[in-house]
């Protein structure tokens, strides 16, 4: 993808973003768009995946001059190895987040912390029973101890399959066994991928990709799924609630704190601290009218889903939020946090706080959060924010106006409750063609695209075609800003979807959470398939990540495809230098797992392609297209 200098209007579809991009220019602040321009054109060897740095006989690159690396590896092997390691990064990110959640849960179960509790014991007992743990007549914490141990087991290496595989339709489980892609343990599959892609191991591109599928399934059906389920147990299972989105959620007269990253372990404690009357009084002493907490990216989604905390912006809004000049402090945990935030903060009075030893940023202050001190550390951080309020230069503050309303909180439990406790009304609506299918639109922003243009337009096009949209990750913010997350958005939907969502009082685009919460969509797909008695790949479903950028997004796409869900990406991963890998991703996988990737940068054309796939699946099920 080549790039020329964009106008501010071409950079983002949003007025709040454009206003801050103009301010950034005036304030001399460099943004991701400026740096993209400096990086363009990108290296073609890197972009097509044919640059190998796996050993020091290289680096090697495949092109007109040489068809083989020093060791003899060809483009297919090099691309497959690079892509395998790319997917491993994503699987490790989600799954290590999941492990951190289990550690908090384990600490609660063993009485090692008073700072976290079990908020949803009903869900905990239900999941314990689902995983074969005896619950009757036992103390809650005893069950919790066993459940934490069971979750840890899914990360290990001595099992035939991870625990939540019991959720997958049996036919599909058989297929995964036959193909050798049944995930045995989260860590095992990631380690095996790193091993296979060491020089001199797996030199068969297709074989490496199958391990990519197995490892990604380990992420989707274990690492991410456990992260979601444990977060619900500790902080509450989301239910529908109102909130607001865009930079207008920042407040001129209050101390503004932003939480950014992915894991609610830190942000939930910050939320508690900002509601502490003592700290609110301290903020007033310092001349502020209160303390305002807003989210960014997926930590923002986690807090919004469970607590209704407003969302300042998605991935490409993170620098721009600080450019308002109104942010005292940005607290981060991990993933998707641009290192540039340290520099942007320094252009204002803002302070950046890191909280995880595994995600430190040079130039930011580190306040380490551990299980036993989360509450105390959160109070410390909020106090630091308040102390910065008097340093704010109100003349440099510019906060966009008009936040947009949205409804969030659509966990599967909430969806089932809206349906009256059973999937039957949804299945009936699908059979009748009122809801023709469902698409999970997930993932990121990428400055190579006009910010959120594809995310929003794809969602709009699909709901027009009576296709229900399930949104997670940074797409939720895009959909929210576009007014698609409120019940009134049914006016933009096709007649069938309008009728069903109108009757249920829900929006045609459902906010289902953060990146790890794509596991909620997997589970919903599995529940539907089990109820109808088919495989997930038989259902009129699709997934899409129109503006993706991260390793995690590629892993999500891969576990979606391996789970039987046709998946659209706006641009390909760095694999196009290999005919074998590209062919397998774009069609070959369809024969193996019943789904494949499709690449299309234009959201309107993508909607047509997805619509066609959904029509084909409906017809195969004996339903009207
Ligand atoms: Fe070159 Fe082979 Fe080493 Fe890769 S593994 S850098 S292709 S010699
Ligand atoms: S935060 S992975 S930019 S969705 Fe989950 Fe957003 Fe993508 Fe990060």
Coordinates of C-alpha atoms and ligand atoms in Angstrom, one line a residue:
X1 CA 0.0 0.0 0.0
X2 CA 1.6 3.3 -1.0
X3 CA 0.7 6.6 0.6
X4 CA 0.9 10.3 -0.3
X5 CA 0.3 13.3 2.0
X6 CA -3.3 13.2 3.1
X7 CA -5.5 16.2 4.0
X8 CA -6.9 16.3 7.4
X9 CA -10.3 15.5 6.0
X10 CA -8.8 12.4 4.3
X11 CA -7.3 11.2 7.6
X12 CA -10.5 10.7 9.6
X13 CA -14.2 10.8 9.0
X14 CA -14.8 12.3 12.5
X15 CA -15.1 16.0 13.3
X16 CA -13.6 15.5 16.8
X17 CA -10.5 13.9 15.2
X18 CA -10.2 16.6 12.5
X19 CA -10.4 19.3 15.1
X20 CA -7.6 17.7 17.1
X21 CA -5.5 17.1 14.0
X22 CA -5.7 20.8 13.3
X23 CA -4.7 21.6 16.9
X24 CA -1.9 19.0 16.7
X25 CA -0.6 20.8 13.7
X26 CA -0.8 24.2 15.5
X27 CA 0.8 22.8 18.6
X28 CA 3.6 21.1 16.7
X29 CA 2.6 17.6 17.8
X30 CA 3.5 14.7 15.5
X31 CA 0.9 12.0 15.1
X32 CA 0.7 8.5 13.6
X33 CA -0.4 9.9 10.3
X34 CA 2.8 12.1 10.1
X35 CA 4.9 9.1 10.9
X36 CA 3.1 6.9 8.3
X37 CA 4.0 9.4 5.7
X38 CA 7.6 9.3 6.7
X39 CA 7.6 5.5 6.5
X40 CA 6.0 5.4 3.1
X41 CA 6.6 3.7 0.7
X42 CA 7.0 0.7 2.8
X43 CA 9.7 -2.0 2.1
X44 CA 8.2 -4.4 -0.4
X45 CA 10.2 -7.3 1.0
X46 CA 8.6 -6.7 4.4
X47 CA 5.2 -6.0 3.0
X48 CA 5.0 -9.2 1.1
X49 CA 6.6 -11.3 3.9
X50 CA 9.7 -12.5 2.1
X51 CA 12.3 -11.0 4.4
X52 CA 13.7 -13.6 6.8
X53 CA 15.6 -12.6 9.9
X54 CA 15.3 -16.0 11.7
X55 CA 19.1 -16.7 11.8
X56 CA 22.4 -14.9 11.3
X57 CA 23.3 -16.6 8.1
X58 CA 20.8 -14.0 6.8
X59 CA 19.0 -11.7 6.9
X60 CA 17.7 -13.0 3.5
X61 CA 15.2 -11.7 1.1
X62 CA 13.5 -13.3 -1.8
X63 CA 13.2 -11.4 -5.1
X64 CA 14.5 -11.3 -8.6
X65 CA 18.1 -11.6 -7.4
X66 CA 17.6 -14.7 -5.3
X67 CA 14.9 -17.3 -5.0
X68 CA 16.3 -18.9 -1.9
X69 CA 17.7 -17.8 1.4
X70 CA 21.2 -18.9 2.5
X71 CA 19.8 -22.1 4.0
X72 CA 17.7 -22.8 1.0
X73 CA 14.3 -21.7 2.3
X74 CA 12.0 -20.4 -0.4
X75 CA 9.4 -17.7 -0.4
X76 CA 6.6 -20.0 0.8
X77 CA 8.6 -21.3 3.8
X78 CA 9.8 -17.8 4.7
X79 CA 6.3 -16.3 4.5
X80 CA 4.7 -19.1 6.4
X81 CA 7.3 -18.9 9.2
X82 CA 6.9 -15.1 9.4
X83 CA 3.1 -15.3 9.5
X84 CA 3.2 -18.1 12.1
X85 CA 5.3 -15.9 14.4
X86 CA 3.0 -13.0 13.7
X87 CA 0.0 -15.1 14.8
X88 CA 2.0 -16.3 17.8
X89 CA 2.4 -12.7 19.0
X90 CA -1.4 -12.2 18.8
X91 CA -2.2 -15.5 20.6
X92 CA 0.4 -14.7 23.3
X93 CA -1.0 -11.2 23.8
X94 CA -4.6 -12.2 24.4
X95 CA -3.7 -15.3 26.3
X96 CA -1.2 -13.7 28.7
X97 CA -3.9 -11.2 29.4
X98 CA -6.2 -14.2 30.2
X99 CA -3.5 -15.6 32.5
X100 CA -3.3 -12.3 34.4
X101 CA -7.0 -12.6 35.0
X102 CA -6.7 -16.1 36.3
X103 CA -3.9 -15.0 38.6
X104 CA -6.3 -12.4 40.1
X105 CA -9.0 -14.9 40.4
X106 CA -6.6 -17.4 42.0
X107 CA -5.5 -14.8 44.5
X108 CA -9.2 -14.1 45.4
X109 CA -10.0 -17.8 45.8
X110 CA -7.0 -18.3 48.1
X111 CA -7.6 -15.2 50.2
X112 CA -4.4 -13.6 49.0
X113 CA -6.1 -10.3 48.2
X114 CA -8.9 -8.1 49.6
X115 CA -8.7 -5.8 46.7
X116 CA -10.7 -8.0 44.2
X117 CA -13.8 -10.0 44.8
X118 CA -16.1 -12.4 43.0
X119 CA -18.9 -10.2 41.7
X120 CA -20.8 -12.8 39.6
X121 CA -20.9 -16.0 41.7
X122 CA -23.8 -17.4 39.7
X123 CA -21.7 -17.3 36.5
X124 CA -18.8 -18.7 38.4
X125 CA -20.8 -21.7 39.6
X126 CA -22.3 -22.3 36.1
X127 CA -18.9 -22.3 34.5
X128 CA -17.4 -24.6 37.2
X129 CA -20.2 -27.1 36.6
X130 CA -19.7 -26.8 32.8
X131 CA -16.1 -27.7 33.3
X132 CA -16.9 -30.7 35.4
X133 CA -16.2 -29.2 38.8
X134 CA -18.5 -30.3 41.7
X135 CA -20.4 -27.3 43.0
X136 CA -23.1 -28.7 45.2
X137 CA -22.8 -28.2 48.9
X138 CA -19.4 -26.6 48.6
X139 CA -18.0 -23.2 49.8
X140 CA -17.9 -20.7 47.0
X141 CA -14.1 -20.1 47.5
X142 CA -13.4 -23.8 47.3
X143 CA -15.1 -24.1 44.0
X144 CA -13.2 -20.9 42.9
X145 CA -9.9 -22.6 43.8
X146 CA -10.7 -25.6 41.6
X147 CA -11.9 -23.4 38.8
X148 CA -8.8 -21.3 38.8
X149 CA -6.7 -24.5 38.7
X150 CA -8.8 -25.8 35.8
X151 CA -8.3 -22.6 33.9
X152 CA -4.5 -22.8 34.4
X153 CA -4.6 -26.3 33.1
X154 CA -5.8 -25.0 29.7
X155 CA -2.5 -23.1 29.4
X156 CA -0.4 -26.1 30.0
X157 CA 0.8 -28.9 27.8
X158 CA -0.4 -32.2 29.1
X159 CA -4.0 -32.2 27.8
X160 CA -5.5 -33.4 24.6
X161 CA -7.7 -30.3 24.4
X162 CA -8.4 -27.0 26.2
X163 CA -11.3 -27.0 28.6
X164 CA -13.9 -24.9 26.7
X165 CA -13.7 -27.2 23.6
X166 CA -16.8 -28.8 25.2
X167 CA -18.6 -25.7 23.8
X168 CA -17.7 -26.5 20.1
X169 CA -20.2 -28.6 18.1
X170 CA -19.2 -32.2 18.1
X171 CA -18.9 -32.5 14.3
X172 CA -16.4 -29.6 14.3
X173 CA -14.4 -31.2 17.2
X174 CA -14.1 -34.3 15.1
X175 CA -12.9 -32.3 12.1
X176 CA -10.3 -30.5 14.2
X177 CA -9.0 -33.8 15.5
X178 CA -8.8 -35.2 12.0
X179 CA -6.9 -32.2 10.7
X180 CA -4.6 -32.2 13.7
X181 CA -5.6 -28.7 14.8
X182 CA -7.3 -29.4 18.1
X183 CA -5.7 -26.9 20.5
X184 CA -4.1 -28.8 23.4
X185 CA -2.9 -26.0 25.5
X186 CA -2.5 -22.3 25.0
X187 CA 1.2 -22.1 25.9
X188 CA 2.0 -25.4 24.2
X189 CA 0.7 -24.2 20.8
X190 CA 2.5 -20.9 21.0
X191 CA 5.7 -22.6 22.1
X192 CA 5.4 -25.2 19.3
X193 CA 4.9 -22.4 16.8
X194 CA 8.1 -20.7 17.9
X195 CA 9.9 -24.1 17.7
X196 CA 8.5 -25.0 14.3
X197 CA 9.6 -21.7 12.9
X198 CA 13.2 -22.0 14.2
X199 CA 15.6 -22.5 11.4
X200 CA 15.6 -26.1 10.2
X201 CA 12.2 -27.2 11.5
X202 CA 8.9 -26.9 9.8
X203 CA 9.8 -26.3 6.1
X204 CA 6.4 -27.0 4.7
X205 CA 4.3 -23.9 4.4
X206 CA 0.9 -25.6 4.6
X207 CA 1.9 -27.5 7.7
X208 CA 3.1 -24.4 9.4
X209 CA -0.2 -22.7 8.7
X210 CA -2.1 -25.6 10.2
X211 CA -0.2 -25.0 13.4
X212 CA -1.2 -21.4 13.0
X213 CA -4.8 -22.5 13.0
X214 CA -4.3 -24.7 16.0
X215 CA -2.5 -22.0 18.0
X216 CA -5.2 -19.4 17.1
X217 CA -8.0 -21.8 18.2
X218 CA -6.1 -22.1 21.5
X219 CA -6.4 -18.3 21.8
X220 CA -10.1 -18.1 20.8
X221 CA -11.4 -21.1 22.7
X222 CA -9.1 -20.8 25.7
X223 CA -6.8 -17.7 26.2
X224 CA -9.4 -15.1 25.2
X225 CA -12.4 -17.0 26.3
X226 CA -10.9 -17.5 29.8
X227 CA -10.0 -13.7 29.9
X228 CA -13.6 -12.8 29.2
X229 CA -15.2 -15.3 31.5
X230 CA -12.9 -14.6 34.5
X231 CA -13.4 -10.8 34.0
X232 CA -17.1 -11.3 34.2
X233 CA -16.8 -13.4 37.3
X234 CA -14.5 -10.8 39.0
X235 CA -16.2 -7.6 37.8
X236 CA -19.7 -8.5 36.8
X237 CA -21.3 -9.9 33.6
X238 CA -22.2 -7.0 31.4
X239 CA -25.9 -6.0 30.9
X240 CA -27.3 -3.2 28.7
X241 CA -26.6 0.3 29.9
X242 CA -26.3 3.8 28.3
X243 CA -23.1 5.6 27.9
X244 CA -21.4 8.2 25.7
X245 CA -18.6 8.4 23.2
X246 CA -16.1 10.8 21.5
X247 CA -13.7 13.3 22.8
X248 CA -16.6 15.5 24.1
X249 CA -16.7 13.1 27.1
X250 CA -13.7 15.0 28.5
X251 CA -14.6 17.8 30.9
X252 CA -13.1 21.3 31.0
X253 CA -13.7 21.9 34.7
X254 CA -12.7 18.4 36.0
X255 CA -9.6 16.3 36.5
X256 CA -9.6 14.1 33.4
X257 CA -8.1 10.6 33.7
X258 CA -7.9 8.3 30.7
X259 CA -7.5 4.5 31.0
X260 CA -5.9 2.7 28.0
X261 CA -5.0 -0.9 27.2
X262 CA -6.9 -4.1 27.7
X263 CA -7.1 -5.6 31.1
X264 CA -9.8 -4.4 33.6
X265 CA -7.7 -5.5 36.6
X266 CA -6.2 -1.9 36.7
X267 CA -9.0 0.2 35.3
X268 CA -11.7 -1.2 37.6
X269 CA -9.6 -0.1 40.6
X270 CA -9.0 3.4 39.1
X271 CA -12.8 3.6 38.7
X272 CA -13.2 2.8 42.4
X273 CA -10.7 5.5 43.3
X274 CA -12.2 8.3 41.2
X275 CA -15.5 7.7 43.1
X276 CA -13.8 7.9 46.5
X277 CA -15.3 11.0 48.3
X278 CA -12.0 11.8 49.9
X279 CA -10.3 12.0 46.5
X280 CA -13.2 14.0 45.1
X281 CA -12.8 16.4 48.0
X282 CA -9.1 16.6 47.3
X283 CA -9.8 17.4 43.6
X284 CA -12.1 20.3 44.7
X285 CA -9.3 21.6 47.0
X286 CA -7.1 21.8 43.9
X287 CA -9.8 23.8 42.0
X288 CA -11.5 21.1 40.0
X289 CA -15.2 20.4 40.0
X290 CA -14.7 16.7 40.3
X291 CA -12.8 13.7 38.7
X292 CA -13.8 12.5 35.2
X293 CA -12.8 9.0 34.0
X294 CA -13.0 8.0 30.4
X295 CA -11.7 5.1 28.4
X296 CA -9.6 4.4 25.3
X297 CA -9.4 1.3 23.2
X298 CA -10.3 -2.0 24.9
X299 CA -9.7 -1.1 28.5
X300 CA -12.3 1.5 27.7
X301 CA -14.6 -1.2 26.2
X302 CA -14.2 -3.3 29.4
X303 CA -15.2 -0.4 31.7
X304 CA -18.0 0.7 29.3
X305 CA -19.5 -2.7 29.0
X306 CA -19.7 -3.4 32.8
X307 CA -19.9 0.1 34.3
X308 CA -21.1 2.4 31.5
X309 CA -17.9 4.6 31.7
X310 CA -17.8 6.9 28.6
X311 CA -15.3 6.2 25.8
X312 CA -13.0 9.0 24.6
X313 CA -11.9 7.2 21.5
X314 CA -10.4 4.2 19.7
X315 CA -6.9 3.4 18.6
X316 CA -6.2 6.4 16.3
X317 CA -7.9 8.8 18.9
X318 CA -5.4 8.0 21.7
X319 CA -2.8 10.7 20.7
X320 CA -5.6 13.1 19.8
X321 CA -7.2 12.7 23.2
X322 CA -4.1 14.2 24.8
X323 CA -3.9 16.9 22.2
X324 CA -7.1 18.4 23.8
X325 CA -4.7 19.7 26.5
X326 CA -7.3 18.6 29.1
X327 CA -5.9 15.2 30.2
X328 CA -4.1 15.2 33.5
X329 CA -3.2 11.6 33.4
X330 CA -3.3 8.6 31.1
X331 CA -3.0 5.2 32.9
X332 CA -2.1 2.2 30.7
X333 CA -1.9 -1.5 31.2
X334 CA -0.9 -3.2 27.9
X335 CA -1.4 -3.7 24.2
X336 CA -2.1 -1.2 21.5
X337 CA -0.5 1.7 23.4
X338 CA 1.6 3.8 21.1
X339 CA 5.0 4.7 22.5
X340 CA 4.4 8.1 21.1
X341 CA 2.0 8.8 23.9
X342 CA 4.9 9.6 26.2
X343 CA 6.1 12.3 23.8
X344 CA 2.6 13.7 23.1
X345 CA 2.0 13.9 26.9
X346 CA 5.2 15.9 27.3
X347 CA 3.8 18.5 24.9
X348 CA 1.1 19.3 27.5
X349 CA 0.9 18.9 31.3
X350 CA -0.3 15.3 30.9
X351 CA 1.4 12.4 32.7
X352 CA 1.6 8.9 31.5
X353 CA 1.5 6.1 34.1
X354 CA 2.4 2.5 33.3
X355 CA 1.2 -0.3 35.6
X356 CA 2.5 -3.6 34.3
X357 CA 6.1 -4.7 34.4
X358 CA 5.6 -6.4 31.0
X359 CA 4.7 -3.0 29.4
X360 CA 7.0 -0.2 30.5
X361 CA 7.5 2.9 28.5
X362 CA 10.7 4.9 28.7
X363 CA 9.7 8.4 29.9
X364 CA 6.5 7.3 31.6
X365 CA 6.2 6.9 35.4
X366 CA 5.8 3.3 36.6
X367 CA 3.3 2.5 39.4
X368 CA 3.2 -1.3 39.6
X369 CA -0.2 -2.9 40.2
X370 CA -0.2 -6.2 41.9
X371 CA -3.1 -8.3 43.2
X372 CA -2.6 -7.3 46.8
X373 CA -2.2 -3.5 46.2
X374 CA -4.5 -2.6 43.3
X375 CA -6.7 -0.4 45.5
X376 CA -3.8 1.5 47.1
X377 CA -2.0 2.0 43.8
X378 CA -5.1 3.3 42.1
X379 CA -5.6 5.9 44.9
X380 CA -2.0 6.9 44.4
X381 CA -2.5 7.3 40.7
X382 CA -5.7 9.3 41.0
X383 CA -4.0 11.6 43.5
X384 CA -1.1 12.2 41.0
X385 CA -3.7 13.2 38.4
X386 CA -5.4 15.6 40.8
X387 CA -2.0 17.2 41.6
X388 CA -1.5 17.9 37.9
X389 CA -4.8 19.8 37.5
X390 CA -3.3 23.1 38.7
X391 CA -0.6 22.7 36.0
X392 CA -3.2 22.7 33.2
X393 CA -3.0 25.7 30.9
X394 CA -6.7 26.3 30.2
X395 CA -5.8 28.5 27.2
X396 CA -4.4 25.5 25.5
X397 CA -7.5 23.4 26.2
X398 CA -9.9 22.6 23.3
X399 CA -12.5 19.9 23.9
X400 CA -14.8 18.9 21.0
X401 CA -18.5 19.2 21.6
X402 CA -21.5 16.9 21.4
X403 CA -20.8 13.4 22.8
X404 CA -22.9 10.7 21.1
X405 CA -25.2 8.4 23.1
X406 CA -24.9 4.6 22.9
X407 CA -26.1 1.4 24.5
X408 CA -23.4 -1.1 25.5
X409 CA -23.3 -4.3 27.6
X410 CA -24.4 -7.1 25.2
X411 CA -22.8 -10.1 26.8
X412 CA -24.3 -13.4 25.6
X413 CA -26.2 -13.5 28.9
X414 CA -27.7 -10.1 28.1
X415 CA -28.6 -11.2 24.6
X416 CA -30.3 -14.3 25.9
X417 CA -32.2 -12.3 28.5
X418 CA -33.4 -9.9 25.7
X419 CA -34.6 -12.9 23.8
X420 CA -36.6 -14.2 26.8
X421 CA -34.0 -16.7 28.0
X422 CA -33.8 -18.9 24.9
X423 CA -32.2 -18.6 21.4
X424 CA -35.5 -19.8 19.8
X425 CA -36.7 -16.2 18.8
X426 CA -33.4 -15.5 17.2
X427 CA -33.4 -18.8 15.3
X428 CA -37.0 -18.2 14.2
X429 CA -36.0 -14.8 12.9
X430 CA -33.1 -16.3 11.0
X431 CA -35.3 -19.0 9.5
X432 CA -37.9 -16.4 8.5
X433 CA -35.2 -14.3 6.9
X434 CA -36.0 -11.3 9.1
X435 CA -32.4 -11.6 10.4
X436 CA -30.6 -13.0 7.4
X437 CA -27.4 -13.6 9.3
X438 CA -24.9 -12.0 11.6
X439 CA -21.5 -10.5 11.2
X440 CA -18.9 -9.7 13.9
X441 CA -17.1 -6.5 12.9
X442 CA -14.1 -6.3 15.0
X443 CA -10.6 -4.8 15.4
X444 CA -8.7 -1.8 14.9
X445 CA -7.8 1.4 13.2
X446 CA -4.9 1.8 10.8
X447 CA -3.7 5.2 9.5
X448 CA -3.4 3.6 6.0
X449 CA -7.2 4.0 5.8
X450 CA -9.4 7.1 6.4
X451 CA -10.0 6.5 10.1
X452 CA -13.2 4.5 10.7
X453 CA -14.5 5.0 7.1
X454 CA -14.6 1.2 6.5
X455 CA -15.6 0.3 10.0
X456 CA -18.7 2.5 9.8
X457 CA -19.7 2.0 6.2
X458 CA -19.5 -1.8 6.4
X459 CA -21.7 -1.8 9.5
X460 CA -24.2 0.5 7.8
X461 CA -24.3 -1.6 4.6
X462 CA -24.8 -4.9 6.4
X463 CA -27.7 -3.7 8.6
X464 CA -29.4 -2.4 5.5
X465 CA -29.3 -6.0 4.2
X466 CA -31.0 -7.3 7.4
X467 CA -27.7 -8.6 8.8
X468 CA -27.2 -8.2 12.5
X469 CA -23.8 -6.7 13.4
X470 CA -21.9 -7.7 16.5
X471 CA -19.1 -5.2 17.3
X472 CA -16.1 -5.5 19.5
X473 CA -12.7 -3.8 19.9
X474 CA -12.2 -0.4 18.3
X475 CA -15.1 -0.9 15.9
X476 CA -17.4 -0.3 18.9
X477 CA -16.3 3.3 19.1
X478 CA -16.7 3.8 15.4
X479 CA -20.2 2.4 15.5
X480 CA -21.1 4.4 18.6
X481 CA -19.9 7.7 17.1
X482 CA -21.9 6.9 13.9
X483 CA -25.1 6.5 16.0
X484 CA -25.4 2.8 15.3
X485 CA -25.4 1.6 18.9
X486 CA -28.8 3.1 19.9
X487 CA -32.2 1.5 19.3
X488 CA -33.1 4.4 17.0
X489 CA -30.5 3.1 14.5
X490 CA -33.1 0.5 13.4
X491 CA -34.3 3.3 11.1
X492 CA -31.1 2.6 9.1
X493 CA -31.7 -1.2 9.0
X494 CA -33.6 -3.4 6.5
X495 CA -37.2 -4.1 7.3
X496 CA -36.7 -7.5 8.9
X497 CA -33.9 -6.4 11.2
X498 CA -35.8 -3.3 12.0
X499 CA -38.9 -5.3 13.0
X500 CA -37.0 -7.8 15.3
X501 CA -34.6 -5.2 16.9
X502 CA -37.6 -2.8 17.3
X503 CA -39.6 -5.5 19.1
X504 CA -36.7 -6.4 21.4
X505 CA -35.8 -2.7 21.9
X506 CA -32.1 -3.3 20.9
X507 CA -29.8 -1.6 18.4
X508 CA -29.1 -3.3 15.1
X509 CA -25.4 -3.2 16.0
X510 CA -24.6 -4.7 19.4
X511 CA -21.6 -3.6 21.5
X512 CA -20.2 -7.0 22.7
X513 CA -17.0 -5.8 24.3
X514 CA -13.2 -5.7 23.9
X515 CA -10.8 -7.7 21.7
X516 CA -10.8 -10.7 24.0
X517 CA -14.6 -10.6 24.0
X518 CA -14.6 -11.9 20.5
X519 CA -14.8 -15.1 22.4
X520 CA -18.4 -14.1 23.3
X521 CA -19.1 -14.1 19.5
X522 CA -17.5 -17.6 19.2
X523 CA -19.6 -18.9 22.0
X524 CA -22.8 -17.4 20.6
X525 CA -22.0 -19.0 17.2
X526 CA -21.4 -22.4 18.9
X527 CA -24.7 -22.1 20.9
X528 CA -26.6 -21.4 17.7
X529 CA -24.9 -24.3 15.8
X530 CA -25.6 -26.7 18.7
X531 CA -29.2 -25.6 19.0
X532 CA -29.8 -26.1 15.2
X533 CA -27.7 -29.3 15.1
X534 CA -25.1 -28.1 12.6
X535 CA -21.4 -27.0 12.5
X536 CA -20.5 -23.3 12.9
X537 CA -19.4 -23.3 9.3
X538 CA -23.0 -24.1 8.2
X539 CA -24.4 -21.0 9.8
X540 CA -25.1 -17.7 7.9
X541 CA -22.3 -15.9 9.8
X542 CA -19.2 -13.9 8.9
X543 CA -16.5 -11.9 10.6
X544 CA -14.7 -8.8 9.4
X545 CA -11.8 -6.6 10.5
X546 CA -11.8 -3.8 7.9
X547 CA -9.1 -1.6 9.4
X548 CA -7.0 -4.1 11.3
X549 CA -3.4 -3.5 12.2
X550 CA -2.3 -5.8 15.1
X551 CA -1.0 -9.3 15.5
X552 CA -3.9 -10.0 17.7
X553 CA -6.4 -9.1 15.0
X554 CA -4.7 -11.6 12.6
X555 CA -5.0 -14.3 15.3
X556 CA -8.7 -13.4 15.8
X557 CA -9.2 -13.7 12.1
X558 CA -7.4 -17.0 12.0
X559 CA -9.4 -18.5 14.9
X560 CA -12.6 -17.3 13.3
X561 CA -11.8 -19.0 10.0
X562 CA -10.6 -22.1 11.7
X563 CA -13.8 -22.1 13.7
X564 CA -15.7 -22.1 10.4
X565 CA -16.5 -18.4 10.0
X566 CA -15.8 -16.6 6.7
X567 CA -13.6 -13.6 7.5
X568 CA -13.1 -10.4 5.6
X569 CA -10.0 -8.3 6.1
X570 CA -9.5 -4.8 4.5
X571 CA -6.0 -5.7 3.5
X572 CA -3.9 -8.9 3.6
X573 CA -1.4 -9.8 6.2
X574 CA 2.2 -9.7 4.9
X575 CA 1.8 -13.0 3.1
X576 CA 1.4 -12.1 -0.6
X577 CA 5.0 -13.1 -1.4
X578 CA 3.9 -16.8 -1.1
X579 CA 1.5 -18.3 -3.6
X580 CA 0.9 -21.3 -1.4
X581 CA 0.2 -19.3 1.8
X582 CA -2.0 -16.8 -0.1
X583 CA -4.0 -19.5 -1.9
X584 CA -4.5 -21.4 1.3
X585 CA -5.8 -18.3 3.2
X586 CA -8.1 -17.2 0.4
X587 CA -9.6 -20.5 -0.7
X588 CA -7.7 -23.6 0.4
X589 CA -8.9 -23.4 4.0
X590 CA -12.5 -23.4 2.8
X591 CA -12.1 -27.1 1.8
X592 CA -10.5 -27.9 5.1
X593 CA -12.4 -26.0 7.8
X594 CA -15.4 -24.7 5.9
X595 CA -14.3 -21.0 5.8
X596 CA -11.6 -18.8 4.4
X597 CA -10.4 -15.2 4.4
X598 CA -11.5 -12.6 1.8
X599 CA -9.6 -9.4 1.2
X600 CA -11.4 -6.3 0.1
X601 CA -10.5 -2.7 1.0
X602 CA -13.8 -1.2 -0.2
X603 CA -16.5 -1.6 2.5
X604 CA -19.3 -1.5 0.0
X605 CA -17.9 -4.3 -2.1
X606 CA -17.0 -6.2 1.1
X607 CA -20.7 -5.9 2.2
X608 CA -21.7 -7.5 -1.1
X609 CA -19.2 -10.3 -0.8
X610 CA -20.3 -11.1 2.8
X611 CA -24.0 -10.8 1.7
X612 CA -23.3 -13.4 -1.0
X613 CA -21.7 -15.8 1.4
X614 CA -24.6 -15.4 3.9
X615 CA -27.1 -16.0 1.0
X616 CA -25.2 -19.2 0.0
X617 CA -25.2 -20.5 3.6
X618 CA -28.9 -19.8 4.0
X619 CA -29.7 -21.7 0.8
X620 CA -27.5 -24.6 1.9
X621 CA -29.6 -24.8 5.1
X622 CA -32.8 -24.9 3.0
X623 CA -33.7 -21.3 3.8
X624 CA -34.7 -18.5 1.5
X625 CA -31.6 -16.5 0.5
Ligands
LIG1 FE1 18.2 -16.8 5.6 FE2 17.4 -19.3 6.1 FE3 18.5 -17.8 8.1 FE4 16.1 -17.2 7.2 S1 16.7 -19.1 8.2 S2 17.8 -15.8 7.6 S3 16.3 -17.7 5.0 S4 19.5 -18.5 6.2
LIG2 S1 -7.6 -2.1 21.2 S2 -6.1 -4.8 18.9 S3 -6.5 -1.5 18.1 S4 -9.3 -3.4 18.3 FE1 -8.2 -4.0 21.5 FE2 -8.3 -1.6 19.2 FE3 -7.3 -3.5 17.6 FE4 -6.0 -2.8 19.7

